[in-house]
Short mmCIF file of C-alpha atoms in Angstrom, two decimals:
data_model
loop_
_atom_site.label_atom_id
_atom_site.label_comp_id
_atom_site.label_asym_id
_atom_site.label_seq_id
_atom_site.Cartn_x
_atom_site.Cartn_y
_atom_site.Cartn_z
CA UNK E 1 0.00 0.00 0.00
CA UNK E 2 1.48 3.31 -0.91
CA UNK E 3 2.81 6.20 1.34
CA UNK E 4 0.21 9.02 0.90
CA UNK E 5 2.06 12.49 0.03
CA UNK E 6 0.43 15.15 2.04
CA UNK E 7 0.66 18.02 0.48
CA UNK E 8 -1.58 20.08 2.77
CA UNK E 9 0.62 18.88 5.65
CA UNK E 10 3.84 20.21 3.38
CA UNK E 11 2.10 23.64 1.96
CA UNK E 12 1.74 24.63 5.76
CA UNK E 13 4.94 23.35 7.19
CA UNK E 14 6.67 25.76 3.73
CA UNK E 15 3.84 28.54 4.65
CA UNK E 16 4.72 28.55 8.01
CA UNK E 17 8.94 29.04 7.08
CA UNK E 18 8.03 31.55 3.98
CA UNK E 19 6.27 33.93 6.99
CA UNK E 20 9.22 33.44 9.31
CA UNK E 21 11.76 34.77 6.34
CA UNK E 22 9.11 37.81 5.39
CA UNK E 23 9.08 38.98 9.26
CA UNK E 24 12.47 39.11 9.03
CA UNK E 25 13.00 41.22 6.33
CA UNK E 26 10.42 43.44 7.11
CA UNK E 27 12.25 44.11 10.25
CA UNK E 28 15.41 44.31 8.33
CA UNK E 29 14.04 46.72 5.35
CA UNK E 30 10.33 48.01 6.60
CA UNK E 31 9.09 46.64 3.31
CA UNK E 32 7.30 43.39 1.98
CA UNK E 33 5.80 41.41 -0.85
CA UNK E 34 3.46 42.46 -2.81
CA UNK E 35 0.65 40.41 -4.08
CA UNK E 36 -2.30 41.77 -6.77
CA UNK E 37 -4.75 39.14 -8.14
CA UNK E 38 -6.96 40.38 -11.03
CA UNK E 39 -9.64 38.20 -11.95
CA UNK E 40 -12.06 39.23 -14.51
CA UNK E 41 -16.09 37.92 -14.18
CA UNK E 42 -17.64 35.78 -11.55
CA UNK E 43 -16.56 32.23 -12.62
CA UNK E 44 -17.24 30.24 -9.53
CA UNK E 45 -14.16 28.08 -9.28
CA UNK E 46 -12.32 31.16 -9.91
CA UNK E 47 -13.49 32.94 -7.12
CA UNK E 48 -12.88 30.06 -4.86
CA UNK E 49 -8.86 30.06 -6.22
CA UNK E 50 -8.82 33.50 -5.41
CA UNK E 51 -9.54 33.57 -2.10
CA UNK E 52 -7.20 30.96 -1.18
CA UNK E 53 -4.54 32.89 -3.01
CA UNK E 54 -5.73 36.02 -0.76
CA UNK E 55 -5.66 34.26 2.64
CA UNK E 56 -2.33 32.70 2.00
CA UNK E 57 -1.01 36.17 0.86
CA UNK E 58 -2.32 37.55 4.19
CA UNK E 59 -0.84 34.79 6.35
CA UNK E 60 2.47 34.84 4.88
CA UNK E 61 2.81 38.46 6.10
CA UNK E 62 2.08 40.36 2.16
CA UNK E 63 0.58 43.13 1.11
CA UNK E 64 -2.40 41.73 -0.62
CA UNK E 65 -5.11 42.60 -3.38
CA UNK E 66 -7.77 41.26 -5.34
CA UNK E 67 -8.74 43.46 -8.18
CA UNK E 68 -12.48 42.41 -9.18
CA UNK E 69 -13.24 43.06 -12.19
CA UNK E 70 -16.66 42.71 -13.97
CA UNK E 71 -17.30 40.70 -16.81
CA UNK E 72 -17.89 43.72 -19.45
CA UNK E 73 -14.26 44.77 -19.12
CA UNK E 74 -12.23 45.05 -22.26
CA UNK E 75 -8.98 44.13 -23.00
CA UNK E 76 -7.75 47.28 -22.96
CA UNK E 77 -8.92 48.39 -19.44
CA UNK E 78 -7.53 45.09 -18.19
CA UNK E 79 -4.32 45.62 -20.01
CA UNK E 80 -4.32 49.32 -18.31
CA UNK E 81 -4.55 47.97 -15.07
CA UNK E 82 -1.77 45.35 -15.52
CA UNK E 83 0.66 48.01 -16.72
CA UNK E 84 -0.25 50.17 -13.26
CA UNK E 85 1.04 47.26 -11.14
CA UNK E 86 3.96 46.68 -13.75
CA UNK E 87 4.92 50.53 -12.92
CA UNK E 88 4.47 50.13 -9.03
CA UNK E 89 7.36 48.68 -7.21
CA UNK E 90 5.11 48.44 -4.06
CA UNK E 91 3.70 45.19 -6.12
CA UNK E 92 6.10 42.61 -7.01
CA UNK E 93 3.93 39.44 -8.02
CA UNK E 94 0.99 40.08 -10.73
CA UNK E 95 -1.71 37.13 -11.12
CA UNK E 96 -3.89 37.10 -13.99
CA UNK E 97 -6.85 34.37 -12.78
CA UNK E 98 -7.48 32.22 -15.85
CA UNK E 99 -9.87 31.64 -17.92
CA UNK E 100 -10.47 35.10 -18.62
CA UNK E 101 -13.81 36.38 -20.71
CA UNK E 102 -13.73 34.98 -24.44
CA UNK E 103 -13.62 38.65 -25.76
CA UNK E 104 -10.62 38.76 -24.02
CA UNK E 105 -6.95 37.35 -25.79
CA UNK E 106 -5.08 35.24 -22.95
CA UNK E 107 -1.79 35.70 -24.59
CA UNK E 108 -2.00 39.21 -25.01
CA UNK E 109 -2.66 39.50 -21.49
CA UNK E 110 0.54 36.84 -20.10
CA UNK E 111 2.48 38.81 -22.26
CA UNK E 112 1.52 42.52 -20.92
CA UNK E 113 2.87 41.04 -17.31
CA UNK E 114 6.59 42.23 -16.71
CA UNK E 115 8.75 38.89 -16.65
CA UNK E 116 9.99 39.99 -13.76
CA UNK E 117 6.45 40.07 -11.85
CA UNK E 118 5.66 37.17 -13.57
CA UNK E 119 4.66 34.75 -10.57
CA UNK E 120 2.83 32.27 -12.60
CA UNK E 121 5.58 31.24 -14.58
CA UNK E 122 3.95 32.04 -17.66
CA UNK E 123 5.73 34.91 -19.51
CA UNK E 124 7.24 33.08 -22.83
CA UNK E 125 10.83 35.03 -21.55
CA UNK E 126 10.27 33.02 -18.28
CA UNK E 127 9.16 29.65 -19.92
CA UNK E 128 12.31 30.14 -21.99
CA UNK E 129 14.60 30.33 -19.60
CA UNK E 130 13.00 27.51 -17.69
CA UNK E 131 13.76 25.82 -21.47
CA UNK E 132 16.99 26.63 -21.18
CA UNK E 133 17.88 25.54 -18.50
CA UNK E 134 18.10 29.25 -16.26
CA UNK E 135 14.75 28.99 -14.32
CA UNK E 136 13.45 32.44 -12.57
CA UNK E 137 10.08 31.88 -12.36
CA UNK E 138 8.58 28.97 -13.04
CA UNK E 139 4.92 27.56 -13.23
CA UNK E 140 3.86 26.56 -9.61
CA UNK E 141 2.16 23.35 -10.05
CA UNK E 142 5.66 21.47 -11.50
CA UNK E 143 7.90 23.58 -8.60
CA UNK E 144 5.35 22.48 -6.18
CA UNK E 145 5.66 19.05 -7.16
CA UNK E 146 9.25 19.27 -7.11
CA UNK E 147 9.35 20.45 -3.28
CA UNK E 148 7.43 17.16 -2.98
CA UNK E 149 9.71 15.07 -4.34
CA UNK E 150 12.44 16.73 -2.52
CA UNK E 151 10.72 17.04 0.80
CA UNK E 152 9.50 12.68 0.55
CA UNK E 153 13.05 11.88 -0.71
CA UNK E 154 11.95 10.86 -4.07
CA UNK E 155 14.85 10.15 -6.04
CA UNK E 156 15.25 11.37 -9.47
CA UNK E 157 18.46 11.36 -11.43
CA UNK E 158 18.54 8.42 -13.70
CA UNK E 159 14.54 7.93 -13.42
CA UNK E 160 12.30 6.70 -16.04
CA UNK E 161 9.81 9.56 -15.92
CA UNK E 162 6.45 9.67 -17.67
CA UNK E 163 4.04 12.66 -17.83
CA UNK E 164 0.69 12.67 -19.14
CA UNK E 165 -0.54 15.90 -20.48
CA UNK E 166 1.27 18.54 -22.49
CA UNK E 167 0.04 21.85 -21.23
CA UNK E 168 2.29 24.67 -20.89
CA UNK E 169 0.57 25.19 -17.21
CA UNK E 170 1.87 21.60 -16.17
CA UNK E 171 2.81 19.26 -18.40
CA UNK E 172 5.61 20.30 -20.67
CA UNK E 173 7.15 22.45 -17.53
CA UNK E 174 7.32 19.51 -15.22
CA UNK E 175 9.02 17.35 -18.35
CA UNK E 176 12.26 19.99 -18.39
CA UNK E 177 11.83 19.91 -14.35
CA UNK E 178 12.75 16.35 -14.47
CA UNK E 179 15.32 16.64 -17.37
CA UNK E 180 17.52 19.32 -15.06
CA UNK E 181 17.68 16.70 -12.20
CA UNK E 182 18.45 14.24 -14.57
CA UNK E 183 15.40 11.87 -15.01
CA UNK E 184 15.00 10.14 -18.23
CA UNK E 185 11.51 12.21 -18.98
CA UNK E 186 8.90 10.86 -21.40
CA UNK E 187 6.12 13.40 -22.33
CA UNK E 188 2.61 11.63 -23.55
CA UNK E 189 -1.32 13.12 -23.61
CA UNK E 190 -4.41 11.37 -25.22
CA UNK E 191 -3.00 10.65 -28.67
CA UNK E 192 0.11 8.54 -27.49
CA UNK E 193 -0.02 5.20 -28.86
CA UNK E 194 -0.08 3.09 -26.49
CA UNK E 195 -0.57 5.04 -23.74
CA UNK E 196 -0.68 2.64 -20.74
CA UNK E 197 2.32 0.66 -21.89
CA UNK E 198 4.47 3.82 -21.85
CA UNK E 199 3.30 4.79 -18.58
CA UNK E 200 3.55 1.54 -16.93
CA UNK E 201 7.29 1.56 -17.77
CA UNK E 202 7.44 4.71 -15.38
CA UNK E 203 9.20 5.07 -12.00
CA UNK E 204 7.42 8.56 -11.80
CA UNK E 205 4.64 8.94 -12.55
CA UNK E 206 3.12 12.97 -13.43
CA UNK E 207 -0.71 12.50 -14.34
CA UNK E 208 -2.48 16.29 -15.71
CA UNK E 209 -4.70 14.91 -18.53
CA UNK E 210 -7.53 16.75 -16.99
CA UNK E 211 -10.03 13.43 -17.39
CA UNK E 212 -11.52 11.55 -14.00
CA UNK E 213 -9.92 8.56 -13.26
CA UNK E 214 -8.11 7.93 -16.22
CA UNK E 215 -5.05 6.42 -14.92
CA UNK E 216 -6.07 2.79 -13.63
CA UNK E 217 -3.57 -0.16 -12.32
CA UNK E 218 -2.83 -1.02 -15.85
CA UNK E 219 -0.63 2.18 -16.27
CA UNK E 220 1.16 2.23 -13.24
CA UNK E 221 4.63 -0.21 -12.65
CA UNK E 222 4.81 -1.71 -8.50
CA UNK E 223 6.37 0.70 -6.07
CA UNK E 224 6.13 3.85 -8.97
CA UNK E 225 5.52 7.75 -7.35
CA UNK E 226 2.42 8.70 -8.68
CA UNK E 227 1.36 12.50 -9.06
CA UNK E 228 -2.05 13.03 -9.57
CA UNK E 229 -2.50 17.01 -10.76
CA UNK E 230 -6.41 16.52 -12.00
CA UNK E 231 -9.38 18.38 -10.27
CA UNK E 232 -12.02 16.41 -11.78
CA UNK E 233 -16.27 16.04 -10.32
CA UNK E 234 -17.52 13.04 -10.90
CA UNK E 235 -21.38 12.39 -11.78
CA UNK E 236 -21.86 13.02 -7.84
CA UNK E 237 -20.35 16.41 -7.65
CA UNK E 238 -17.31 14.54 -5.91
CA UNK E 239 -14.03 15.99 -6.39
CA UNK E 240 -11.37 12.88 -7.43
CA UNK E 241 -8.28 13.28 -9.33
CA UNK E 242 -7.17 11.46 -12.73
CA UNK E 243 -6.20 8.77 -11.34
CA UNK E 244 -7.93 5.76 -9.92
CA UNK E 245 -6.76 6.50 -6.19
CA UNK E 246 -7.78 2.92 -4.56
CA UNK E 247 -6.73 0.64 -7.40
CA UNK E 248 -3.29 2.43 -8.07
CA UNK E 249 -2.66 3.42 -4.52
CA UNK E 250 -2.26 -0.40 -3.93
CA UNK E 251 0.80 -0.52 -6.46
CA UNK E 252 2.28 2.99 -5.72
CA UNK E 253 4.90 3.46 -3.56
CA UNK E 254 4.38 6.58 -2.69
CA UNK E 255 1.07 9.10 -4.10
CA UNK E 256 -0.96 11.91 -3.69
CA UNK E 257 -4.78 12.62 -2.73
CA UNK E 258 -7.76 14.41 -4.54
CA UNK E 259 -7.83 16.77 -2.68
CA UNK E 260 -4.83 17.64 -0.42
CA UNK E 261 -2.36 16.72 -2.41
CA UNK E 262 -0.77 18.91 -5.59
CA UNK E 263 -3.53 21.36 -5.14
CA UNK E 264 -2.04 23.40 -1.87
CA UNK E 265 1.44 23.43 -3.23
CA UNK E 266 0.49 25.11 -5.75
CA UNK E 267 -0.81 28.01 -3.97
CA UNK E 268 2.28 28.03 -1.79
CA UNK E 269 4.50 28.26 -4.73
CA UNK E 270 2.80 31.02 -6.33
CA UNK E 271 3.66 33.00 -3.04
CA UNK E 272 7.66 31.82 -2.52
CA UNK E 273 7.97 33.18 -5.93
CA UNK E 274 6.58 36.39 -4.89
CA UNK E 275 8.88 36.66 -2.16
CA UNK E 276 11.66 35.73 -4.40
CA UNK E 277 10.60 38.19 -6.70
CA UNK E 278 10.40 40.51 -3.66
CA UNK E 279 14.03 39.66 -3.10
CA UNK E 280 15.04 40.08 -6.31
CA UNK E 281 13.89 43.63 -6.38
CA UNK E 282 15.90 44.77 -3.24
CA UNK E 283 18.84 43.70 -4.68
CA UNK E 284 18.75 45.49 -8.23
#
């Protein structure tokens, strides 16, 4: 039966350190992160994300904001706004919540964030230099999952590494993660051939296909580390991952929950970047 990877448990215990080091250089300076969160509309799940990024903003010791925006904004009001915060060096981090109004171009928006306040990771200067090997900022699902695997012990160089799903947010990210410590990194989605052969091959295991239960025993190898990054309901409103948490939780060695698991690392990611970024900024 597998070790379960509590990532709530680890969030907190990396919360509780990130508002030790921002006390201390309050004291030592008399400033501290800044935090602004823009979302546009009143998706529901959106909302929910926001808050969360809000109260961990607030407990880590930032300066915190939520700009609300309704869902008649335009682009150019919203790109307005960005530049503001790009301009104010009381703000260091900049979050854009996604998905943003259709009448609204995502990558015009990523792009209007300076790379430099870029906490998301999602710049294409900041994915590039995660590309290259020179990682500032870097998408905060795949660091979070990295502070996972360093904080369980999870060994990586020399790995056979499969991730499922290619999205810039997760999946291609967490594939040149794995490359820099040296894992041999295979990157699939839905149209591999084969799928559950390649996976089951895997001593890690990343799973961000965004489908329920997917990932069953047949695609997992005895004693893998499985990563399960979906935020799926089910038919019951239930929240489960992409994975098939009973059946492949009896061949994992070690695995994370739906929920508790990748889901409050991310979060705390998104606000040690802003402190880095924070740091950064005293130093230029």
């Amino acid at each position: 039966m597998a070790q379960i990877i509590d990532g709530r448990g680890l969030a907190e215990k990396l919360q509780k350190k990130l508002a030790e080091k921002t006390a201390r250089l309050k004291e030592k300076t008399g400033q501290v992160p800044g935090l602004v969160v823009i979302v546009v509309g009143n998706n529901p799940a959106s909302q929910i994300y926001v808050r969360n990024k809000e109260r961990s903003a607030l407990a880590a010791g930032f300066r915190s904001k939520v700009e609300r925006l309704p869902e008649k904004t335009s682009q150019e009001e919203l790109l307005s706004l960005i530049e503001t915060y790009n301009q104010n060096p009381d703000w260091h981090g900049i979050l854009v919540q996604l998905p943003l109004p259709d009448h609204i171009d995502d990558e015009a928006v990523l792009l209007a964030i300076y790379p430099d306040k870029d906490v998301d990771g999602f710049h294409p200067l900041n994915m590039g230099k995660l590309w290259s090997g020179h990682p500032v900022m870097i998408p905060a699902t795949p660091a979070g999952i990295m502070a996972m695997f360093h904080e369980y012990g999870v060994e990586l160089e020399g790995k056979r590494a499969v991730v499922i799903g290619r999205s810039n947010i997760v999946g291609k990210p967490m594939a040149q993660l794995l490359l820099a410590k040296n894992a041999t990194v295979t990157l699939t989605h839905s149209r591999t051939h084969n799928l559950a052969k390649t996976a089951k091959r895997a001593d890690i295991l990343v799973v961000a296909i965004g489908r329920g239960h997917f990932v069953t025993k047949d695609f997992v190898k005895e004693g893998a580390v499985v990563i399960d990054v979906g935020m799926n309901r089910d038919e019951n409103g239930k929240l489960i991952g992409d994975v098939k948490f009973d059946e492949v939780s009896e061949l994992a060695s070690l695995i994370t929950p739906v929920p508790g698991g990748v889901g409050p690392m991310t979060i705390t990611m998104l606000m040690e970047q802003t402190y880095q970024a924070f740091k950064r900024s005293l130093e230029s």
